Protein backbone atom coordinates (compact mmCIF):
# COMPACT_ATOMS: atom_id res chain seq x y z
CA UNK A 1 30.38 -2.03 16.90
CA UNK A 2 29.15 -3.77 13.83
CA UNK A 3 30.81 -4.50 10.81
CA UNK A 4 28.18 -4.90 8.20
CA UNK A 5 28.20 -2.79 5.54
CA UNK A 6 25.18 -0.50 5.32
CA UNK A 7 23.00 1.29 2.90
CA UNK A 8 21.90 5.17 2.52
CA UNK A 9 19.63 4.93 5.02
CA UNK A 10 21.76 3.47 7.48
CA UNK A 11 20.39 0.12 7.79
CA UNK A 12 23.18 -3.11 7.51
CA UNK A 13 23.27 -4.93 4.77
CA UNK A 14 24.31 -8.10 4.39
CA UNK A 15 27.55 -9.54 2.17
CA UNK A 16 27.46 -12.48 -0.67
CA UNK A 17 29.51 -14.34 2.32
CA UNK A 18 27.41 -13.55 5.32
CA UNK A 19 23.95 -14.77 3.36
CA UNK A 20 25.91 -17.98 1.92
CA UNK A 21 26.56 -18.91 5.61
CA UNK A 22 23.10 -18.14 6.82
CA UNK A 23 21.89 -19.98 4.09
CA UNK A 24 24.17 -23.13 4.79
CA UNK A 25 23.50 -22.67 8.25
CA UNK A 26 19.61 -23.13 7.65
CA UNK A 27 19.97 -25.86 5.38
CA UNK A 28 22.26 -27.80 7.76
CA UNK A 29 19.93 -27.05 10.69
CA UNK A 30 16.51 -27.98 8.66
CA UNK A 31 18.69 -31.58 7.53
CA UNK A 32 19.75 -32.35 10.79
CA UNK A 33 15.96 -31.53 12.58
CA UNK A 34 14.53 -33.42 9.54
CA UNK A 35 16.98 -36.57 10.29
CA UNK A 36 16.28 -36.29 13.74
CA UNK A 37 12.26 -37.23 12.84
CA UNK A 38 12.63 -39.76 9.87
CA UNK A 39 15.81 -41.56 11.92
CA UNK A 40 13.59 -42.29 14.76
CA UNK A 41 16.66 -42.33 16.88
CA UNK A 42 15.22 -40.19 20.08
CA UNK A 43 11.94 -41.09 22.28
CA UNK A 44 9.52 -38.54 21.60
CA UNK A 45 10.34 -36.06 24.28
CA UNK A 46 13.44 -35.88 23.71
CA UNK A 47 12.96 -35.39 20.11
CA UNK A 48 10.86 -32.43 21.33
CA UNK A 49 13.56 -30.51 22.75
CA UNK A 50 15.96 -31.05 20.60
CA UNK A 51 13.39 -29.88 17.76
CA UNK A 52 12.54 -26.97 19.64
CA UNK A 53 16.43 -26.03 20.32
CA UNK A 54 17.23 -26.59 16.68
CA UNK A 55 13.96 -24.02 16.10
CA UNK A 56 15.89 -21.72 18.13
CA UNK A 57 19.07 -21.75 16.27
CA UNK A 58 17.75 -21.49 13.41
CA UNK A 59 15.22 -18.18 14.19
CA UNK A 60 18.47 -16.60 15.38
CA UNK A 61 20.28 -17.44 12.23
CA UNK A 62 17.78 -16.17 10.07
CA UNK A 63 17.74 -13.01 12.51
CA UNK A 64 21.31 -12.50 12.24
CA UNK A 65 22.11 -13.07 8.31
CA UNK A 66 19.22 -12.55 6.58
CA UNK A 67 16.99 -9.95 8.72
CA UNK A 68 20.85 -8.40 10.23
CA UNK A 69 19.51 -7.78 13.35
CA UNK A 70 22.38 -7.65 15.85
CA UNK A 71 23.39 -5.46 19.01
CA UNK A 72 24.70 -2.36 17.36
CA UNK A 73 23.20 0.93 17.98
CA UNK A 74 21.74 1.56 14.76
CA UNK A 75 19.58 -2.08 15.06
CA UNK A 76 18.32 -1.11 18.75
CA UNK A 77 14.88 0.03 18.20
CA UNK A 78 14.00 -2.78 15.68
CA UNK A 79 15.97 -4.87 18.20
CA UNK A 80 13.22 -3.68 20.56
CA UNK A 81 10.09 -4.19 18.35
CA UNK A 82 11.31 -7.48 18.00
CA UNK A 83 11.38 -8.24 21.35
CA UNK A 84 8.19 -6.56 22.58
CA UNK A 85 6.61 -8.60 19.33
CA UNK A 86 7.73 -11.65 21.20
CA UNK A 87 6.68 -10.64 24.50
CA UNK A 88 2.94 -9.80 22.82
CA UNK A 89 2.64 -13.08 21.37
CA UNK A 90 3.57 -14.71 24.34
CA UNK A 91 1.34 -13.07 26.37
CA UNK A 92 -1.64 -13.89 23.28
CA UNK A 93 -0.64 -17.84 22.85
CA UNK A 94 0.16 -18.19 26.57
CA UNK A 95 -3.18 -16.71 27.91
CA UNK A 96 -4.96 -18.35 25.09
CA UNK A 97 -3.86 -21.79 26.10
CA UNK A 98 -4.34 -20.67 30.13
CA UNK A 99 -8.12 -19.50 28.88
CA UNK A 100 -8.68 -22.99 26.88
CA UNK A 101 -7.27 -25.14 30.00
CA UNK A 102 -9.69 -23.61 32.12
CA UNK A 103 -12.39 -24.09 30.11
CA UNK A 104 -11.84 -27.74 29.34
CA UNK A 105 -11.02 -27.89 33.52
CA UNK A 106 -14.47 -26.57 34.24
CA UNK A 107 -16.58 -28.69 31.45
């Protein structure tokens, strides 16, 4: 059951508190992945993942607070879209890069 206030047509809106902490969330997360490149203190694989976990956090912030996307019934469908958005452009960038691979494999 969510919380979030919502407007006339039902969809959640977000409080001066909630956006606050999504912003300072983003900020801290887009400090601490910029650090984590200008410090130089990981090898570059490393560095990689913890970029791309950081990426994660943060898209999930910015779903939560600023887009309100959560579990609640009224946000199912565009939970869905969402989702099935994701699942398309996987299936676009993966077999894009599987296409390209077997291209350069083959020249």
């Amino acid at each position: 059951m969510s919380h979030s206030p919502t407007d006339n047509a039902g969809a959640a809106v977000g409080t001066v508190k909630s956006y606050a902490l999504g912003f300072a969330a983003s900020v801290v997360l887009t400090l601490v992945s910029f650090g984590l490149v200008m410090g130089g203190a990981l090898p570059r694989l490393p560095l990689i993942l913890a970029l791309f976990a950081l990426a994660v956090i943060q898209l999930f912030v910015q779903l939560r607070y600023f887009l309100h996307v959560d579990r609640s019934s009224a946000m199912y469908w565009n939970l869905m879209a969402l989702l099935f958005t994701f699942f398309l452009m996987f299936l676009f960038i993966g077999g894009s890069i599987w296409i390209m691979y077997g291209l350069h494999e083959r020249m």
